[in-house]
Amino acid sequence: MEDQQKIAILKNLIRIRSVNGNEAAVAEYLASLFRKYPAAKIEKINYSPGRDNLVVTIGGTAGKMLGFSGHLDVVAAGRLTDWQHDPFDPWITDGKLFGRGAADMKGGLAALVVAMLELLENQVELPGQIRLLASVGEETGEYGAAQLTDKGYADQLDGLVIAEPSVNMEDIIYTTRGVIDYRITSIGKTAHSARPQFGINTIDNLLICLSEIRKAFAKFDQTDPILGPITHNVTQIKGGEQVNSIPSYAEMTGNIRTIPQYPNRVFFAEFERILKQLNAQEKFKLAISYMYPQEAVLGRADSELIKTAQTVYQTIWQHPAKITGGLGSNDSAEFIRAKKKFDYLKIGPGSYTSHQSNEYIKLDVYLKAIKFYQRLAMEFLKQ
Ligand SMILES: [Zn+2]
């Protein structure tokens, strides 16, 4: 395939506005590229109206299977005046292609797809199988990957490559922090602030709860050598009606970034214990809910997949990649729930500009990424 065509595919992907939805249009565009090749097995897995995951499998039936993972959604463009041009009408300046999703991660997704299309085009005999797992809703909870995992699409994997951006493909990431977003609500009773004894102050109760949480979390003091310590931040707090009323309702949200030393259930257990203890007291009525928690993913820096990736990387970039950890969660947190254990890595061609205005990808890195994914698949499947 000509470079111009590879770039055109990426531009077409960016033009489809798949902001937290509308992934069906992206899935259909990608499926249309694969339909030229009868050897490609194309499956669309509907999540909800307008939202399709896409799974494409190529290669024979024997041998190992390598997963190629990318998400079809992008985050909102934000303030349009912060962009030099229309974020959904990609443009190229100084060897960089700009547009929403260029880095996170229509660039990586396009590179995986083009890598597969070229193998089909050149009728390369694969020593195993490659499976594209293109998901909906990664940015808002990884529920596309969760659905694909539940349906068994990751059960045959021997390895998984996540093409999320890793600083222009300078880093190979083998371990990733998990995440717990939570909301605690506090229900009480309003009263005139001159007669607070008739009310139940929900903000006071919430603050008592928060101080208990902080005390309890102090024991999670281990530090991962790559990912560092856990972090916990209260990110929103709301409550109260007016300055001279006892607040009858309050809520707060918080975000915990976890490390492999602590599975998410240890945090859930602490929350449960604290809320139970407080709710046993007469004036407390607290409840907690979680928004798509993700486990930390512990990989191995010396896995076959990482070693192969490093060797292939050397042949393309003439220097070694940095093998390290990732601070944000991604679809791998869901795929690792598959029946069989497999090694995974994250490496992708986007820049630091994910979720920002004037998001871009370097075109030379994009084109090299295609080559890298192809060679990695061939080498990994051969072993
Ligand atoms: Zn992403």
Short mmCIF file of C-alpha atoms and ligand atoms in Angstrom, two decimals:
data_model
loop_
_atom_site.label_atom_id
_atom_site.label_comp_id
_atom_site.label_asym_id
_atom_site.label_seq_id
_atom_site.Cartn_x
_atom_site.Cartn_y
_atom_site.Cartn_z
CA MET A 1 0.00 0.00 0.00
CA GLU A 2 1.25 3.50 -0.83
CA ASP A 3 2.02 5.85 2.07
CA GLN A 4 -0.57 8.31 0.77
CA GLN A 5 -3.26 5.64 1.05
CA LYS A 6 -2.18 4.74 4.58
CA ILE A 7 -2.49 8.41 5.57
CA ALA A 8 -5.84 8.70 3.79
CA ILE A 9 -7.26 5.85 5.91
CA LEU A 10 -6.25 7.68 9.09
CA LYS A 11 -7.76 10.93 7.84
CA ASN A 12 -11.01 9.17 7.01
CA LEU A 13 -11.13 7.74 10.54
CA ILE A 14 -10.68 11.17 12.11
CA ARG A 15 -13.47 12.59 9.94
CA ILE A 16 -15.97 10.20 11.56
CA ARG A 17 -17.12 11.91 14.76
CA SER A 18 -17.09 9.08 17.25
CA VAL A 19 -17.14 11.21 20.39
CA ASN A 20 -18.22 8.84 23.17
CA GLY A 21 -20.56 7.12 20.71
CA ASN A 22 -21.24 6.64 16.98
CA GLU A 23 -18.55 3.93 16.84
CA ALA A 24 -20.75 1.94 14.42
CA ALA A 25 -19.72 4.31 11.61
CA VAL A 26 -16.04 3.75 12.38
CA ALA A 27 -16.54 -0.02 12.62
CA GLU A 28 -18.36 -0.02 9.28
CA TYR A 29 -15.63 2.00 7.56
CA LEU A 30 -12.95 -0.40 8.81
CA ALA A 31 -15.06 -3.44 7.91
CA SER A 32 -15.45 -2.06 4.37
CA LEU A 33 -11.65 -2.03 4.00
CA PHE A 34 -11.43 -5.69 5.00
CA ARG A 35 -14.35 -6.86 2.82
CA LYS A 36 -12.07 -6.90 -0.24
CA TYR A 37 -10.33 -9.90 1.29
CA PRO A 38 -12.43 -13.05 1.71
CA ALA A 39 -9.71 -14.45 4.02
CA ALA A 40 -10.62 -11.86 6.66
CA LYS A 41 -13.30 -12.93 9.12
CA ILE A 42 -15.29 -9.82 10.02
CA GLU A 43 -17.63 -9.68 13.02
CA LYS A 44 -19.55 -6.72 14.34
CA ILE A 45 -20.68 -6.95 17.93
CA ASN A 46 -23.38 -4.46 18.77
CA TYR A 47 -23.17 -2.77 22.16
CA SER A 48 -26.12 -0.38 21.89
CA PRO A 49 -27.77 1.63 19.05
CA GLY A 50 -25.05 3.28 16.95
CA ARG A 51 -22.30 1.51 18.85
CA ASP A 52 -20.60 -1.53 17.30
CA ASN A 53 -17.38 -3.23 18.32
CA LEU A 54 -15.45 -4.75 15.44
CA VAL A 55 -13.48 -8.01 15.46
CA VAL A 56 -11.44 -9.02 12.40
CA THR A 57 -9.45 -12.24 12.38
CA ILE A 58 -6.90 -13.14 9.70
CA GLY A 59 -4.56 -16.10 9.18
CA GLY A 60 -5.01 -19.85 9.38
CA THR A 61 -6.61 -21.73 12.22
CA ALA A 62 -3.45 -23.36 13.60
CA GLY A 63 -0.73 -21.70 15.65
CA LYS A 64 -0.80 -18.82 18.08
CA MET A 65 -3.12 -15.85 18.08
CA LEU A 66 -1.96 -12.27 18.59
CA GLY A 67 -4.53 -9.64 19.52
CA PHE A 68 -4.37 -6.11 18.12
CA SER A 69 -6.35 -3.76 20.34
CA GLY A 70 -7.61 -0.27 19.57
CA HIS A 71 -10.65 1.78 20.53
CA LEU A 72 -13.08 3.39 18.11
CA ASP A 73 -14.23 6.30 20.29
CA VAL A 74 -12.58 9.64 20.95
CA VAL A 75 -13.09 12.28 23.64
CA ALA A 76 -14.94 15.54 22.97
CA ALA A 77 -13.07 18.28 21.12
CA GLY A 78 -13.50 20.82 23.93
CA ARG A 79 -13.47 24.52 23.05
CA LEU A 80 -13.31 24.83 19.26
CA THR A 81 -11.56 28.20 19.49
CA ASP A 82 -8.56 26.39 21.03
CA TRP A 83 -8.08 24.50 17.76
CA GLN A 84 -6.23 25.91 14.76
CA HIS A 85 -8.73 24.19 12.44
CA ASP A 86 -11.81 21.99 12.61
CA PRO A 87 -10.78 19.02 14.82
CA PHE A 88 -12.78 16.65 12.60
CA ASP A 89 -11.23 17.86 9.35
CA PRO A 90 -7.63 16.63 9.71
CA TRP A 91 -4.77 18.75 8.42
CA ILE A 92 -1.02 18.21 7.98
CA THR A 93 1.75 20.66 8.97
CA ASP A 94 5.48 19.89 9.29
CA GLY A 95 5.04 16.14 9.02
CA LYS A 96 2.36 16.08 11.72
CA LEU A 97 -1.26 15.14 11.16
CA PHE A 98 -3.68 17.05 13.42
CA GLY A 99 -7.23 16.24 14.46
CA ARG A 100 -9.29 14.78 17.33
CA GLY A 101 -8.14 11.22 17.84
CA ALA A 102 -4.92 11.57 15.81
CA ALA A 103 -2.96 10.43 18.88
CA ASP A 104 -5.65 8.80 21.05
CA MET A 105 -6.03 6.62 19.21
CA LYS A 106 -7.23 6.59 15.65
CA GLY A 107 -3.54 6.79 14.71
CA GLY A 108 -2.72 3.54 16.51
CA LEU A 109 -5.95 1.94 15.34
CA ALA A 110 -5.24 2.86 11.70
CA ALA A 111 -1.68 1.53 12.01
CA LEU A 112 -2.97 -1.86 13.25
CA VAL A 113 -5.59 -2.02 10.51
CA VAL A 114 -3.19 -1.04 7.73
CA ALA A 115 -0.66 -3.58 9.03
CA MET A 116 -3.30 -6.29 8.63
CA LEU A 117 -4.54 -5.01 5.26
CA GLU A 118 -1.02 -5.06 3.84
CA LEU A 119 -0.49 -8.63 4.99
CA LEU A 120 -3.71 -9.56 3.20
CA GLU A 121 -2.82 -7.54 0.11
CA ASN A 122 0.59 -9.21 -0.15
CA GLN A 123 -0.95 -12.62 0.54
CA VAL A 124 1.54 -13.25 3.31
CA GLU A 125 1.29 -16.75 4.76
CA LEU A 126 0.78 -16.12 8.48
CA PRO A 127 2.24 -18.68 10.91
CA GLY A 128 -0.80 -18.10 13.16
CA GLN A 129 -3.65 -15.63 13.53
CA ILE A 130 -4.02 -11.92 14.14
CA ARG A 131 -7.24 -10.67 15.69
CA LEU A 132 -8.21 -7.01 15.64
CA LEU A 133 -10.28 -6.15 18.73
CA ALA A 134 -11.69 -2.68 18.05
CA SER A 135 -13.81 -1.51 20.97
CA VAL A 136 -16.48 1.05 21.79
CA GLY A 137 -16.48 3.23 24.89
CA GLU A 138 -12.86 2.91 25.99
CA GLU A 139 -12.72 6.54 27.09
CA THR A 140 -15.83 6.29 29.24
CA GLY A 141 -15.38 2.93 30.95
CA GLU A 142 -13.86 0.27 28.68
CA TYR A 143 -17.25 -1.41 28.36
CA GLY A 144 -16.68 -2.43 24.73
CA ALA A 145 -13.62 -4.43 25.76
CA ALA A 146 -15.61 -5.80 28.70
CA GLN A 147 -18.32 -6.99 26.32
CA LEU A 148 -15.82 -8.60 23.93
CA THR A 149 -14.11 -10.34 26.84
CA ASP A 150 -17.43 -11.61 28.22
CA LYS A 151 -18.30 -12.99 24.78
CA GLY A 152 -15.02 -14.91 24.64
CA TYR A 153 -13.26 -12.96 21.89
CA ALA A 154 -10.05 -12.76 23.97
CA ASP A 155 -10.05 -16.40 25.09
CA GLN A 156 -7.76 -17.65 22.31
CA LEU A 157 -5.16 -14.89 22.67
CA ASP A 158 -1.51 -15.77 23.26
CA GLY A 159 -0.46 -12.13 23.27
CA LEU A 160 -2.05 -8.71 23.05
CA VAL A 161 -0.74 -5.48 21.55
CA ILE A 162 -2.47 -2.28 22.66
CA ALA A 163 -1.80 0.54 20.21
CA GLU A 164 -2.60 3.38 22.63
CA PRO A 165 -0.05 6.18 22.29
CA SER A 166 3.23 5.66 24.14
CA VAL A 167 5.21 8.84 23.46
CA ASN A 168 5.76 8.42 19.71
CA MET A 169 6.44 4.70 20.25
CA GLU A 170 9.45 5.41 22.45
CA ASP A 171 8.07 3.33 25.33
CA ILE A 172 6.96 -0.29 25.54
CA ILE A 173 4.59 -0.56 28.48
CA TYR A 174 4.07 -3.85 30.27
CA THR A 175 2.32 -2.85 33.49
CA THR A 176 -0.46 -0.34 34.09
CA ARG A 177 -2.19 1.28 37.05
CA GLY A 178 -5.82 0.49 37.76
CA VAL A 179 -8.55 2.96 38.57
CA ILE A 180 -11.51 3.25 40.94
CA ASP A 181 -13.90 6.17 40.47
CA TYR A 182 -16.46 6.35 43.24
CA ARG A 183 -19.35 8.51 44.43
CA ILE A 184 -20.53 8.69 48.03
CA THR A 185 -23.92 10.21 48.77
CA SER A 186 -25.01 11.45 52.17
CA ILE A 187 -28.66 11.88 53.04
CA GLY A 188 -29.86 13.81 56.09
CA LYS A 189 -32.51 16.27 57.10
CA THR A 190 -32.79 19.98 56.57
CA ALA A 191 -33.56 22.42 59.37
CA HIS A 192 -33.12 26.11 60.15
CA SER A 193 -29.48 26.71 61.05
CA ALA A 194 -30.69 28.41 64.25
CA ARG A 195 -32.12 25.04 65.32
CA PRO A 196 -29.57 22.53 63.95
CA GLN A 197 -30.65 19.92 66.49
CA PHE A 198 -33.75 19.27 64.34
CA GLY A 199 -31.69 18.51 61.24
CA ILE A 200 -29.05 16.02 60.13
CA ASN A 201 -26.02 17.70 58.59
CA THR A 202 -25.01 15.69 55.55
CA ILE A 203 -21.83 17.68 54.87
CA ASP A 204 -20.52 16.99 58.37
CA ASN A 205 -21.27 13.30 57.86
CA LEU A 206 -19.49 13.26 54.52
CA LEU A 207 -16.40 14.89 56.02
CA ILE A 208 -16.32 12.36 58.86
CA CYS A 209 -16.55 9.61 56.25
CA LEU A 210 -13.71 11.13 54.23
CA SER A 211 -11.46 11.33 57.25
CA GLU A 212 -12.16 7.63 57.97
CA ILE A 213 -11.28 6.77 54.37
CA ARG A 214 -8.01 8.68 54.57
CA LYS A 215 -7.11 6.94 57.82
CA ALA A 216 -7.90 3.51 56.34
CA PHE A 217 -6.00 4.10 53.09
CA ALA A 218 -2.84 5.13 54.93
CA LYS A 219 -2.04 1.43 55.30
CA PHE A 220 -1.80 0.99 51.52
CA ASP A 221 1.71 2.37 51.61
CA GLN A 222 3.58 -0.01 49.30
CA THR A 223 5.22 1.55 46.28
CA ASP A 224 5.45 -0.23 42.95
CA PRO A 225 9.00 0.07 41.58
CA ILE A 226 7.64 1.21 38.18
CA LEU A 227 4.21 2.69 38.89
CA GLY A 228 4.87 4.34 42.25
CA PRO A 229 2.35 4.51 45.13
CA ILE A 230 -1.43 4.48 44.91
CA THR A 231 -3.01 7.91 44.63
CA HIS A 232 -6.37 8.96 46.04
CA ASN A 233 -8.02 12.29 45.30
CA VAL A 234 -11.41 13.72 46.11
CA THR A 235 -12.42 15.32 42.83
CA GLN A 236 -15.92 16.78 43.39
CA ILE A 237 -17.93 17.76 46.42
CA LYS A 238 -21.45 19.14 46.33
CA GLY A 239 -24.12 19.74 48.89
CA GLY A 240 -26.33 22.10 50.78
CA GLU A 241 -29.19 24.37 49.79
CA GLN A 242 -28.43 27.76 51.29
CA VAL A 243 -26.22 29.43 53.85
CA ASN A 244 -28.65 29.32 56.78
CA SER A 245 -30.04 25.82 56.28
CA ILE A 246 -28.70 22.51 57.52
CA PRO A 247 -27.80 20.61 54.35
CA SER A 248 -30.06 17.63 53.71
CA TYR A 249 -28.01 16.19 50.86
CA ALA A 250 -24.33 16.07 49.94
CA GLU A 251 -22.16 13.95 47.72
CA MET A 252 -18.56 13.62 46.74
CA THR A 253 -16.65 11.79 44.05
CA GLY A 254 -13.12 10.46 44.29
CA ASN A 255 -10.53 8.80 42.10
CA ILE A 256 -8.07 6.13 43.18
CA ARG A 257 -5.22 5.01 40.94
CA THR A 258 -4.23 1.54 42.05
CA ILE A 259 -1.13 -0.61 41.61
CA PRO A 260 -0.80 -4.39 41.16
CA GLN A 261 0.18 -4.83 44.84
CA TYR A 262 -3.42 -4.00 45.79
CA PRO A 263 -6.32 -5.59 43.91
CA ASN A 264 -9.39 -3.35 43.74
CA ARG A 265 -11.32 -5.56 46.14
CA VAL A 266 -9.18 -4.40 49.10
CA PHE A 267 -10.43 -0.84 48.53
CA PHE A 268 -14.02 -2.00 48.08
CA ALA A 269 -13.74 -3.87 51.39
CA GLU A 270 -12.50 -0.75 53.20
CA PHE A 271 -15.32 1.38 51.80
CA GLU A 272 -17.84 -1.24 52.81
CA ARG A 273 -16.46 -1.50 56.33
CA ILE A 274 -16.37 2.28 56.86
CA LEU A 275 -19.86 2.89 55.51
CA LYS A 276 -21.29 0.02 57.50
CA GLN A 277 -19.71 1.32 60.68
CA LEU A 278 -20.96 4.88 60.15
CA ASN A 279 -24.42 3.85 58.96
CA ALA A 280 -24.82 1.87 62.18
CA GLN A 281 -24.91 5.25 63.91
CA GLU A 282 -28.28 6.88 64.01
CA LYS A 283 -27.66 10.01 61.95
CA PHE A 284 -25.71 8.54 59.07
CA LYS A 285 -27.17 7.54 55.73
CA LEU A 286 -24.28 7.03 53.34
CA ALA A 287 -24.18 5.06 50.10
CA ILE A 288 -21.40 4.38 47.59
CA SER A 289 -21.39 3.57 43.90
CA TYR A 290 -18.54 2.88 41.48
CA MET A 291 -18.08 3.95 37.87
CA TYR A 292 -16.33 1.26 35.77
CA PRO A 293 -13.46 0.32 38.10
CA GLN A 294 -10.42 -1.22 36.40
CA GLU A 295 -7.79 -3.50 37.89
CA ALA A 296 -4.11 -2.68 37.67
CA VAL A 297 -2.44 -4.88 35.07
CA LEU A 298 0.77 -6.62 36.02
CA GLY A 299 2.77 -7.79 33.04
CA ARG A 300 6.23 -9.25 32.82
CA ALA A 301 9.10 -7.11 31.55
CA ASP A 302 10.83 -10.30 30.34
CA SER A 303 7.88 -11.97 28.58
CA GLU A 304 8.36 -13.54 25.14
CA LEU A 305 6.19 -10.80 23.64
CA ILE A 306 8.20 -7.96 25.17
CA LYS A 307 11.51 -9.55 24.17
CA THR A 308 10.29 -10.03 20.61
CA ALA A 309 8.98 -6.47 20.51
CA GLN A 310 12.32 -5.12 21.68
CA THR A 311 14.22 -7.08 19.00
CA VAL A 312 11.86 -5.92 16.25
CA TYR A 313 12.00 -2.37 17.61
CA GLN A 314 15.79 -2.36 17.28
CA THR A 315 15.63 -3.34 13.61
CA ILE A 316 13.33 -0.40 12.81
CA TRP A 317 14.57 2.37 15.13
CA GLN A 318 18.22 1.29 15.50
CA HIS A 319 18.06 1.85 19.26
CA PRO A 320 16.23 0.07 22.11
CA ALA A 321 12.78 1.10 23.35
CA LYS A 322 12.27 2.04 26.98
CA ILE A 323 10.46 -0.79 28.80
CA THR A 324 8.32 0.80 31.49
CA GLY A 325 4.92 1.17 33.20
CA GLY A 326 1.81 3.15 32.27
CA LEU A 327 -0.11 5.47 34.56
CA GLY A 328 -3.51 5.35 32.84
CA SER A 329 -5.86 2.40 32.47
CA ASN A 330 -6.76 0.94 29.05
CA ASP A 331 -8.73 -1.92 27.46
CA SER A 332 -6.15 -4.48 28.61
CA ALA A 333 -7.68 -4.26 32.12
CA GLU A 334 -10.77 -5.98 30.67
CA PHE A 335 -9.11 -8.35 28.18
CA ILE A 336 -6.95 -9.93 30.91
CA ARG A 337 -10.14 -11.45 32.35
CA ALA A 338 -10.05 -13.91 29.41
CA LYS A 339 -9.99 -17.65 30.16
CA LYS A 340 -6.32 -18.09 29.25
CA LYS A 341 -3.39 -16.03 30.56
CA PHE A 342 -1.45 -14.09 27.93
CA ASP A 343 1.27 -11.46 27.79
CA TYR A 344 0.46 -7.96 26.78
CA LEU A 345 2.21 -4.76 25.88
CA LYS A 346 1.24 -1.25 24.97
CA ILE A 347 3.05 0.67 22.29
CA GLY A 348 1.52 3.24 19.95
CA PRO A 349 2.37 6.09 17.62
CA GLY A 350 0.55 9.05 19.21
CA SER A 351 2.15 12.10 20.85
CA TYR A 352 1.67 13.69 24.28
CA THR A 353 -1.38 15.58 22.98
CA SER A 354 -4.11 13.01 23.85
CA HIS A 355 -7.37 14.71 24.93
CA GLN A 356 -5.88 18.15 24.14
CA SER A 357 -6.63 20.69 21.44
CA ASN A 358 -4.49 20.44 18.30
CA GLU A 359 -3.89 16.75 18.99
CA TYR A 360 -1.41 15.29 16.50
CA ILE A 361 0.54 12.28 15.34
CA LYS A 362 3.90 12.37 13.58
CA LEU A 363 3.45 10.81 10.15
CA ASP A 364 6.88 9.16 10.04
CA VAL A 365 6.17 7.49 13.39
CA TYR A 366 2.74 6.38 12.13
CA LEU A 367 4.27 4.76 9.04
CA LYS A 368 7.01 3.07 11.06
CA ALA A 369 4.41 1.82 13.54
CA ILE A 370 2.68 -0.08 10.72
CA LYS A 371 5.93 -1.82 9.87
CA PHE A 372 6.58 -2.53 13.56
CA TYR A 373 3.18 -4.15 14.18
CA GLN A 374 3.56 -6.31 11.06
CA ARG A 375 7.02 -7.57 11.94
CA LEU A 376 6.11 -8.07 15.59
CA ALA A 377 3.13 -10.23 14.58
CA MET A 378 5.20 -12.32 12.17
CA GLU A 379 8.00 -12.88 14.71
CA PHE A 380 5.69 -13.57 17.64
CA LEU A 381 3.49 -16.01 15.72
CA LYS A 382 6.52 -17.86 14.33
CA GLN A 383 7.83 -18.80 17.79
ZN ZN B 1 -7.06 5.89 24.27
#
